[in-house]
Short mmCIF file of C-alpha atoms in Angstrom, two decimals:
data_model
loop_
_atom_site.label_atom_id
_atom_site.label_comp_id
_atom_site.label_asym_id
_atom_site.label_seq_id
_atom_site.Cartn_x
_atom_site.Cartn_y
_atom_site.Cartn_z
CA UNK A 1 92.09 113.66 95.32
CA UNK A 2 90.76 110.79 93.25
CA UNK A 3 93.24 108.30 92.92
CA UNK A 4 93.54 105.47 90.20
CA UNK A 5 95.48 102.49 91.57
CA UNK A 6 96.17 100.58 88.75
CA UNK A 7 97.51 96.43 88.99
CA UNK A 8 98.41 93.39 87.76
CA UNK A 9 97.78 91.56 90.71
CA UNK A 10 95.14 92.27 93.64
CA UNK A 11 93.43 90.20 96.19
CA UNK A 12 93.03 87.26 96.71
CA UNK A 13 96.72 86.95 95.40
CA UNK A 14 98.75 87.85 98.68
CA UNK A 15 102.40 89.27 98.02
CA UNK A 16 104.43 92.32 98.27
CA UNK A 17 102.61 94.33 95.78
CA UNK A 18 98.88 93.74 96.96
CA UNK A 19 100.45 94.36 100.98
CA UNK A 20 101.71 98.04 99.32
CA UNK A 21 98.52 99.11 97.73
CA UNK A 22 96.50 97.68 100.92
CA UNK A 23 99.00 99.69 103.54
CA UNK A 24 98.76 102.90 101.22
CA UNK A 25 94.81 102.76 100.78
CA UNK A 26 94.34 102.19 104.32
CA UNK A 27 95.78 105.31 105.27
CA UNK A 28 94.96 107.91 102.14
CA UNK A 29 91.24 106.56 101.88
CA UNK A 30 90.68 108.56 105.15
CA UNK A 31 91.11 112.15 102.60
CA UNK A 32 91.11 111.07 99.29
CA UNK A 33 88.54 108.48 96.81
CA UNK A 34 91.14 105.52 96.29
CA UNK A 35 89.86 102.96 92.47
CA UNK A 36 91.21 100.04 92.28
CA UNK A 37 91.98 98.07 89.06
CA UNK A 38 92.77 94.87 88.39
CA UNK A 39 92.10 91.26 86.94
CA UNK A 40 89.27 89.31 88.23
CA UNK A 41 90.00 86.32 90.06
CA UNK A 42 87.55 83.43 89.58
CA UNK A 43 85.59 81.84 92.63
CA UNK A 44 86.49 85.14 94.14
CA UNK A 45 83.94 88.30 95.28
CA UNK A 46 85.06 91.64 96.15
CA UNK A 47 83.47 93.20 99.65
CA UNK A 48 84.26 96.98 98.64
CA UNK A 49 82.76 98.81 95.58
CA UNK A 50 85.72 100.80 94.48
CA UNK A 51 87.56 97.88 92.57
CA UNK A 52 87.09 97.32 88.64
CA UNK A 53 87.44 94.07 87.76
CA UNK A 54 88.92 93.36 84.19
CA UNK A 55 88.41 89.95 82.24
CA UNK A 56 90.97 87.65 83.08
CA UNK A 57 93.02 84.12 82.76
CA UNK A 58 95.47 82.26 83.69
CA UNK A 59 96.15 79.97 81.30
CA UNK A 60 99.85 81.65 80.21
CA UNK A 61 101.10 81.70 84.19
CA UNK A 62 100.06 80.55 87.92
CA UNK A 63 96.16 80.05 88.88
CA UNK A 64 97.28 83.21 91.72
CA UNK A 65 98.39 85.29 89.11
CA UNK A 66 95.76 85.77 86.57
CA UNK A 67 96.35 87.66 83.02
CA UNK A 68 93.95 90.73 82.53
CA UNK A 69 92.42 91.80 79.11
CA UNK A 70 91.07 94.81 79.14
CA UNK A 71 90.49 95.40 75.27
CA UNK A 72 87.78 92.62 76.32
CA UNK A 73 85.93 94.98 78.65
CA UNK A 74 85.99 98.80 77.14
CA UNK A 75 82.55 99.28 79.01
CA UNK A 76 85.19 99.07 82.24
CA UNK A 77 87.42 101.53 80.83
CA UNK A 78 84.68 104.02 80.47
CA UNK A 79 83.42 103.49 83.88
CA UNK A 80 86.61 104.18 84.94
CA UNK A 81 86.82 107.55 82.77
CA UNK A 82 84.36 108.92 84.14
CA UNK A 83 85.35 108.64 87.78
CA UNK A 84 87.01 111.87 87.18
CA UNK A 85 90.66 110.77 88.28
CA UNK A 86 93.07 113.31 89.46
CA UNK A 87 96.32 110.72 89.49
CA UNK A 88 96.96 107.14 87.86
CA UNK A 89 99.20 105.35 90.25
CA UNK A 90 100.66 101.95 87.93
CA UNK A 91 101.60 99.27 90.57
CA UNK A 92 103.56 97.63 87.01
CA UNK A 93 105.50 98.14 84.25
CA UNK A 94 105.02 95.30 82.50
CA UNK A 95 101.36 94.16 81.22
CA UNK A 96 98.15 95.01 79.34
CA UNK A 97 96.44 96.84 82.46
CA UNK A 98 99.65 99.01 83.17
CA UNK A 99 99.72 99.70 79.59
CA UNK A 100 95.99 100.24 79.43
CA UNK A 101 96.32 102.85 82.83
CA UNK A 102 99.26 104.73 80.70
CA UNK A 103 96.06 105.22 78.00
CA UNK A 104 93.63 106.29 80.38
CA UNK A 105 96.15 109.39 82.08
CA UNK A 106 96.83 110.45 78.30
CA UNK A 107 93.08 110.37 77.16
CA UNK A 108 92.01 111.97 80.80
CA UNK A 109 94.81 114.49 80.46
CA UNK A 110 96.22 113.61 84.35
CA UNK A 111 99.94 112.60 85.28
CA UNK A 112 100.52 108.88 86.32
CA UNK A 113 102.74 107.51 89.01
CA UNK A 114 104.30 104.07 88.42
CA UNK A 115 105.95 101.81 91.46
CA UNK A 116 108.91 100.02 90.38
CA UNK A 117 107.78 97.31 92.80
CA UNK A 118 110.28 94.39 91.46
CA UNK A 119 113.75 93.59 90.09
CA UNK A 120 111.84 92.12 86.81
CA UNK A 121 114.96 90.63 85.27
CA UNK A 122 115.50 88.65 88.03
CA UNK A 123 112.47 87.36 87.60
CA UNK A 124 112.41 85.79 84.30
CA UNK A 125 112.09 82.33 83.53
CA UNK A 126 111.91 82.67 79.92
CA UNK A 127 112.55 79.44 77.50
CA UNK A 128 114.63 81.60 74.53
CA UNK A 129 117.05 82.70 77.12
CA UNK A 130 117.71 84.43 80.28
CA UNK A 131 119.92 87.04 78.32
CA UNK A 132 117.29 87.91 76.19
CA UNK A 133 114.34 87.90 78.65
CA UNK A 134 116.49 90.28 80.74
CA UNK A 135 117.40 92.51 77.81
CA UNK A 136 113.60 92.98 77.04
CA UNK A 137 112.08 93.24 80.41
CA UNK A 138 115.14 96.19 81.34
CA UNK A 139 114.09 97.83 78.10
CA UNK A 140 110.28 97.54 78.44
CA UNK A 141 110.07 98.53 82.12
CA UNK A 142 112.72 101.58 81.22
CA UNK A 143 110.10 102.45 78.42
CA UNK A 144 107.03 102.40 80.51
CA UNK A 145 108.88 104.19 83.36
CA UNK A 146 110.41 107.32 81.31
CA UNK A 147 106.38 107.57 79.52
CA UNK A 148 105.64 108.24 83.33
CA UNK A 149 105.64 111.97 85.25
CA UNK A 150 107.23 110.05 88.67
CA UNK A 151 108.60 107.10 89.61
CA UNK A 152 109.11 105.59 92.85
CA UNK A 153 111.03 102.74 94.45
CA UNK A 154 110.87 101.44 97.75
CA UNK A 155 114.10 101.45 98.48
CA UNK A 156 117.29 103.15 97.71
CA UNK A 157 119.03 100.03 95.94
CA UNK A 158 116.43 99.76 93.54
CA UNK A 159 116.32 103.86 92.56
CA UNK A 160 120.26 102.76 91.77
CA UNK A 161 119.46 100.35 89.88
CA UNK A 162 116.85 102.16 87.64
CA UNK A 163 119.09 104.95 86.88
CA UNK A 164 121.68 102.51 85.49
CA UNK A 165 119.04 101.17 83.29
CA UNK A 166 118.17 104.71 81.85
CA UNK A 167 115.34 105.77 83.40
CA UNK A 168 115.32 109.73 83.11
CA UNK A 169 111.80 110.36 84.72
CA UNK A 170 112.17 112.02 88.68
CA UNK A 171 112.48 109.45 91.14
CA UNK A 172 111.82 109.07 94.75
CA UNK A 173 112.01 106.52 97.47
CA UNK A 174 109.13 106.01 99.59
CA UNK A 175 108.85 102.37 101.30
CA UNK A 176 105.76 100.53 102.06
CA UNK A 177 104.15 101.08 105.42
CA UNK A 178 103.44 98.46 107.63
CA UNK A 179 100.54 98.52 110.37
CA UNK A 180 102.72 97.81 113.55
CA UNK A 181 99.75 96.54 115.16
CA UNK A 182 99.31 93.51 113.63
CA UNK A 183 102.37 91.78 114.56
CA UNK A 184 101.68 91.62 118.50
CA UNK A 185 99.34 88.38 118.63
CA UNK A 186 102.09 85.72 117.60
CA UNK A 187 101.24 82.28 118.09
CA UNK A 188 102.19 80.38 120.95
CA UNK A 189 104.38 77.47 121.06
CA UNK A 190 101.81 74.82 121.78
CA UNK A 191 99.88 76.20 118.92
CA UNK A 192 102.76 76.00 116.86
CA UNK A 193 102.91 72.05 117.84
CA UNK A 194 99.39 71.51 117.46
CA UNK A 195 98.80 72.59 114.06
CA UNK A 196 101.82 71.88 112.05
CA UNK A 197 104.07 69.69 114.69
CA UNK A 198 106.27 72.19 114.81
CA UNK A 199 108.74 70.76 117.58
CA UNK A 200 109.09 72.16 121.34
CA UNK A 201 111.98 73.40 123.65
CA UNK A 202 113.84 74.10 120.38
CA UNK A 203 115.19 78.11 119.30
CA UNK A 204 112.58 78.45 115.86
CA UNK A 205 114.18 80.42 112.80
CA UNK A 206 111.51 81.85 110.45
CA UNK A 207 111.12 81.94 106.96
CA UNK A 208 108.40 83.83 105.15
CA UNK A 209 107.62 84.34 101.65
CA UNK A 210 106.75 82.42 98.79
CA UNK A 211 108.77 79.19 98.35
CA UNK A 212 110.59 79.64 94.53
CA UNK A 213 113.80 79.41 93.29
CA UNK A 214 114.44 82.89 93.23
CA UNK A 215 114.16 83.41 96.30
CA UNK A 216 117.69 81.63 97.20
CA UNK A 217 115.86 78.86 99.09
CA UNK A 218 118.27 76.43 98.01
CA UNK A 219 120.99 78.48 99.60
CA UNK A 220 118.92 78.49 102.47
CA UNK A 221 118.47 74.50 102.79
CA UNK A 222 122.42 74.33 102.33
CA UNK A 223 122.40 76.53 105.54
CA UNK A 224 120.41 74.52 107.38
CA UNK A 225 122.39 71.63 105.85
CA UNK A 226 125.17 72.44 107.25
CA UNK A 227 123.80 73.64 110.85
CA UNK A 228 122.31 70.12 111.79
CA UNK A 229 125.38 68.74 111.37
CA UNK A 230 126.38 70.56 114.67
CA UNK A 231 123.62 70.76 116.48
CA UNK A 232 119.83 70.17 117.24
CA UNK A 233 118.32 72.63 119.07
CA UNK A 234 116.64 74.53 116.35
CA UNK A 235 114.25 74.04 113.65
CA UNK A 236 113.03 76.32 111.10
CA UNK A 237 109.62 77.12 109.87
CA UNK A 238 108.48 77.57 105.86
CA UNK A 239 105.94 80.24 105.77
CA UNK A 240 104.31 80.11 102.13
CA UNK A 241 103.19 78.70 99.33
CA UNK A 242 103.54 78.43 95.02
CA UNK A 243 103.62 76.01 92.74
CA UNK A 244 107.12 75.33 93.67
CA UNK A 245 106.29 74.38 97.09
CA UNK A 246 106.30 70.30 96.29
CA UNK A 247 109.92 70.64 94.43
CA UNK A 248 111.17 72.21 97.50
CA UNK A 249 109.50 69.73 99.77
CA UNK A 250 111.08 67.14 97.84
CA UNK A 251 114.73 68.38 98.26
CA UNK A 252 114.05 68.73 101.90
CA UNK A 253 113.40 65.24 101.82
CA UNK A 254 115.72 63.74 99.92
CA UNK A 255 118.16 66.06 101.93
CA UNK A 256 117.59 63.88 104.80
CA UNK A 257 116.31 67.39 106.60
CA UNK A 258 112.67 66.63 107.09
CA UNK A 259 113.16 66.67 111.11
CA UNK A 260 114.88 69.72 110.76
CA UNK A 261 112.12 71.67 108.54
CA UNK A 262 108.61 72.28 108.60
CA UNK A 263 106.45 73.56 106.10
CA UNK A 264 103.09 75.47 106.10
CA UNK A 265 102.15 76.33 102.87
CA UNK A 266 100.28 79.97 101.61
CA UNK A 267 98.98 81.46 104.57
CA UNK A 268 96.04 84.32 104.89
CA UNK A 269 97.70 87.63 105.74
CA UNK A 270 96.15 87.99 109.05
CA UNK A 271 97.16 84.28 110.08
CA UNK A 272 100.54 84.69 108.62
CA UNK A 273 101.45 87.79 110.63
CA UNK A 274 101.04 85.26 113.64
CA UNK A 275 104.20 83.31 112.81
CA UNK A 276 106.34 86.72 113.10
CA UNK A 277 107.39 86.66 116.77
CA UNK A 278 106.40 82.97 117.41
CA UNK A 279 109.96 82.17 116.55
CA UNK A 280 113.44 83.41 117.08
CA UNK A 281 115.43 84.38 114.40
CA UNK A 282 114.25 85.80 111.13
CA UNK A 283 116.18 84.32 108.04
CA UNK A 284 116.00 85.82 104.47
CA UNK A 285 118.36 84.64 101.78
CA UNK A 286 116.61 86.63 98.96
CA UNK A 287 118.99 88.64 96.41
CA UNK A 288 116.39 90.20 94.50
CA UNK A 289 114.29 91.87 96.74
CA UNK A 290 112.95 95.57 96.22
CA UNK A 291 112.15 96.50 99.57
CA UNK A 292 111.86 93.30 101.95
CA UNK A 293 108.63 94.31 103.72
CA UNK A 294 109.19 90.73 105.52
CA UNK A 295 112.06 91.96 107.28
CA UNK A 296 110.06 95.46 108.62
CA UNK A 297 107.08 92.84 109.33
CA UNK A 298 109.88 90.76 111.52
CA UNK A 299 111.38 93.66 113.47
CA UNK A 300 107.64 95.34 114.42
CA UNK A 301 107.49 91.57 116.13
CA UNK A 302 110.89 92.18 117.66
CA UNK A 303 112.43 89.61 115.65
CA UNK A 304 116.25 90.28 114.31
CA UNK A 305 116.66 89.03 110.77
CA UNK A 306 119.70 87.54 109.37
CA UNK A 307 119.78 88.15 105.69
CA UNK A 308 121.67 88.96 102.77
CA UNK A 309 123.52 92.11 102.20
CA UNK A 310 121.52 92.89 98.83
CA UNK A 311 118.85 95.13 97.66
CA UNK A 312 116.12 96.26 99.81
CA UNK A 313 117.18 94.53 103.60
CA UNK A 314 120.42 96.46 102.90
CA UNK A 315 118.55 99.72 103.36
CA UNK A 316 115.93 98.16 106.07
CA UNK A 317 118.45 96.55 108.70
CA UNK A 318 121.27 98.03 110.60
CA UNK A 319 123.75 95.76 110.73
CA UNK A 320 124.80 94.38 114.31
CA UNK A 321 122.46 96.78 115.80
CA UNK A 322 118.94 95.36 115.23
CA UNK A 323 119.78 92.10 112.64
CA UNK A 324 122.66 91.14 110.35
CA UNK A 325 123.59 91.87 107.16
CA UNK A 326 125.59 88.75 105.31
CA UNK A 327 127.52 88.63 101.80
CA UNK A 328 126.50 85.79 100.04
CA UNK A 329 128.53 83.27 101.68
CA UNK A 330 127.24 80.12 103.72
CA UNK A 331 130.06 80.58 106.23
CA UNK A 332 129.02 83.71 107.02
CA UNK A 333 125.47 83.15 107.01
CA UNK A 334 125.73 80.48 108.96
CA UNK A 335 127.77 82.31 111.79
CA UNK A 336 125.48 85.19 112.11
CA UNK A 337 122.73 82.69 112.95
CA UNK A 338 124.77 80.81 115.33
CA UNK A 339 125.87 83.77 117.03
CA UNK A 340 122.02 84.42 117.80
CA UNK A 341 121.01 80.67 118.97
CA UNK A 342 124.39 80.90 121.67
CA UNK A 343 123.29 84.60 123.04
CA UNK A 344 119.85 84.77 124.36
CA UNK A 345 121.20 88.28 125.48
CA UNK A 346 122.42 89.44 122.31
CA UNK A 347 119.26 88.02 120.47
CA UNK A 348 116.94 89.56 122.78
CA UNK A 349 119.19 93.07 122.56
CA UNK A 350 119.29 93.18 118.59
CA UNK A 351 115.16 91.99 118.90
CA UNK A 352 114.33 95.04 121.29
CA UNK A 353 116.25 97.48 118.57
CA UNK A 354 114.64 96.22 115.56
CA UNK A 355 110.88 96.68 117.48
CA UNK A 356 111.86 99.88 117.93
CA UNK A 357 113.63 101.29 114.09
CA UNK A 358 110.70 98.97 112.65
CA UNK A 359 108.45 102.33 113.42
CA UNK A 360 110.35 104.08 110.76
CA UNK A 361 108.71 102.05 108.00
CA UNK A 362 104.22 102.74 109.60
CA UNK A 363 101.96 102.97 107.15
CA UNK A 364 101.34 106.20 108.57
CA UNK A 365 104.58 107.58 107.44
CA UNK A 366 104.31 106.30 104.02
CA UNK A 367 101.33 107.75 103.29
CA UNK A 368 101.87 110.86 104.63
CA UNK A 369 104.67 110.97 102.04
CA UNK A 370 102.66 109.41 99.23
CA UNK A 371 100.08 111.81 99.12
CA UNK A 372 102.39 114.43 99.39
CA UNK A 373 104.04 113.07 96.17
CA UNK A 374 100.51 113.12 94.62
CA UNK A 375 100.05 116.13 95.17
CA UNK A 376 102.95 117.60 94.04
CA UNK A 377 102.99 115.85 90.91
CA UNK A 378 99.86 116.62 90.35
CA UNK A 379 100.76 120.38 90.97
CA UNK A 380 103.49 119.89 88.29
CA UNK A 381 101.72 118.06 86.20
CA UNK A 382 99.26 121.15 85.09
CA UNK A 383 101.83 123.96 85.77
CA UNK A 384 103.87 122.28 82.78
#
């Protein structure tokens, strides 16, 4: 098959999205041609020749998350054409490439495949109004979606959650892979100390993702808050980076919690896999996550997580068996992570389960039922 991945956002920009379409292409580039495209990202040059690079800027939203424009670059679109594509696979619902891939499978007469990779209303920031922004982005994304021949989600929660918005097009879960080899070189301790002072002799909770409000971090510092109060003999690590890194360092300071924290800033995929199984204790306060590919990242390292009982860990980790599941409540929260810096045995006992369940959720499994999708839709597709 040729395949037409088609994003918003591609490398250098490191999140959940660019991780899925690099764990997918690893694996179905082996049988099939995989395209790439997406926006161009100044100062930055692209090693493989199957990316198309639209026109781009960022002046509307973050330098790491630039704005494509393809009705600058029809000569693009044509290249693209003529690739003879069997499948578009939209990575987005929102935006002027996802709109311009919906285009190209109509003109080239092929079905196209769309991701529903985030829990967009959660994610708007919007000066006329949250209630408004999250009125239009649900009925936009339920738009694009039912204009689609198959949707999928990468976890169960968010296929719920879909349906309740209307979306009538065939849906199926399929979760992004993870390599599980990457996540057996942690760093060591002393490395730890050397390079960001990260303290010794102390149990090390991990955070990892990009520091913004919505990911719950300031439920997060109220947890940690609350645990030096009662003890010292952890610390916790801040994997990541955005533009709301300085607030957040900020409120650690003025939080009096600067011996308690350390942060890192954005690190490069293959460095930040090193911090998974450096430390102890996984802890994700997110509410809005899709799929959590953190938390499968943590248990291939034999980490168990402690996170909230929402969205896409709630379908990842099994609770008291590899990692716990918490409502949203600090008590709680808090409890579950104490109960894993008392009991090496217990910690070491959930840690060896969630190495093992984390092989559900290869790359090698995903793909296997990704192109299997493709194919059937494809199949479909022409028999309609």
């Amino acid at each position: 098959m040729k395949i037409g991945i088609v994003s918003e956002c591609f490398d250098p920009t490191l999140n959940g999205v660019t991780v899925s379409i690099h764990a997918f292409e690893d694996i179905l580039e082996k049988n099939n041609e995989i395209y790439i495209l997406a926006p161009e990202t100044s100062g930055f040059t692209d090693t493989q020749s199957n990316i198309f690079r639209y026109p781009s800027s960022t002046l509307f939203g973050p330098k790491d998350y630039p704005i494509a424009f393809p009705i600058f670059a029809p000569s693009i679109t044509k290249r693209a054409k003529a690739l003879g594509l069997d499948i578009i696979h939209a990575q987005h619902s929102l935006g002027m490439l996802s709109a311009m891939g919906r285009h190209l499978a109509d003109d080239l007469d092929i079905p196209i495949v769309h991701t529903y990779h985030t829990l967009l209303e959660e994610y708007v920031h919007w000066k006329i109004g949250s209630p408004i922004g999250k009125w239009f982005v649900k009925r936009r994304s339920t738009d694009f979606c039912n204009q689609c021949d198959q949707i999928v989600t990468p976890s169960e929660a968010m296929k719920k959650i879909i349906l309740g918005y209307g979306v009538k097009t065939p849906i199926e879960t399929i979760p992004t892979g993870i390599d599980l080899s990457e996540f057996q070189n942690p760093f060591s301790r002393d490395e730890l100390f050397q390079q960001w002072g990260v303290p010794k002799g102390k149990k090390l909770l991990l955070y990892l993702s990009r520091v913004a409000k919505e990911k719950n971090l300031d439920f997060l510092l109220e947890v940690i808050k609350r645990l030096v109060k009662s003890r010292n003999d952890f610390h916790l690590i801040l994997v990541g980076g955005g533009k709301e890194l300085p607030i957040y360092q900020k409120k650690v300071s003025q939080m009096g919690l600067d011996h308690a924290i350390t942060f890192t800033d954005k690190q490069e995929k293959e460095k930040a896999n090193r911090f998974f199984g450096a430390a102890d204790i996984f802890v994700f306060p997110s509410t809005s996550e899709t799929q959590g590919i953190v938390i499968s990242e943590a248990m291939a390292a034999g980490m168990p997580a402690v996170a909230v009982n929402k969205m896409g860990p709630s379908n990842i980790i099994k609770d008291q068996v590899d990692g716990y599941l918490c409502d949203l409540n600090l008590d709680q929260f808090i409890g579950r992570i104490e109960s894993l810096l008392n009991d090496d045995n217990l910690r070491l006992k959930l840690g060896a389960a969630a190495r093992e369940n984390a092989k559900e959720y290869s790359k090698e499994a995903s793909a296997s039922k990704m192109e299997k999708l493709y194919e059937r839709t494809i199949a479909n597709y022409h028999c309609s």
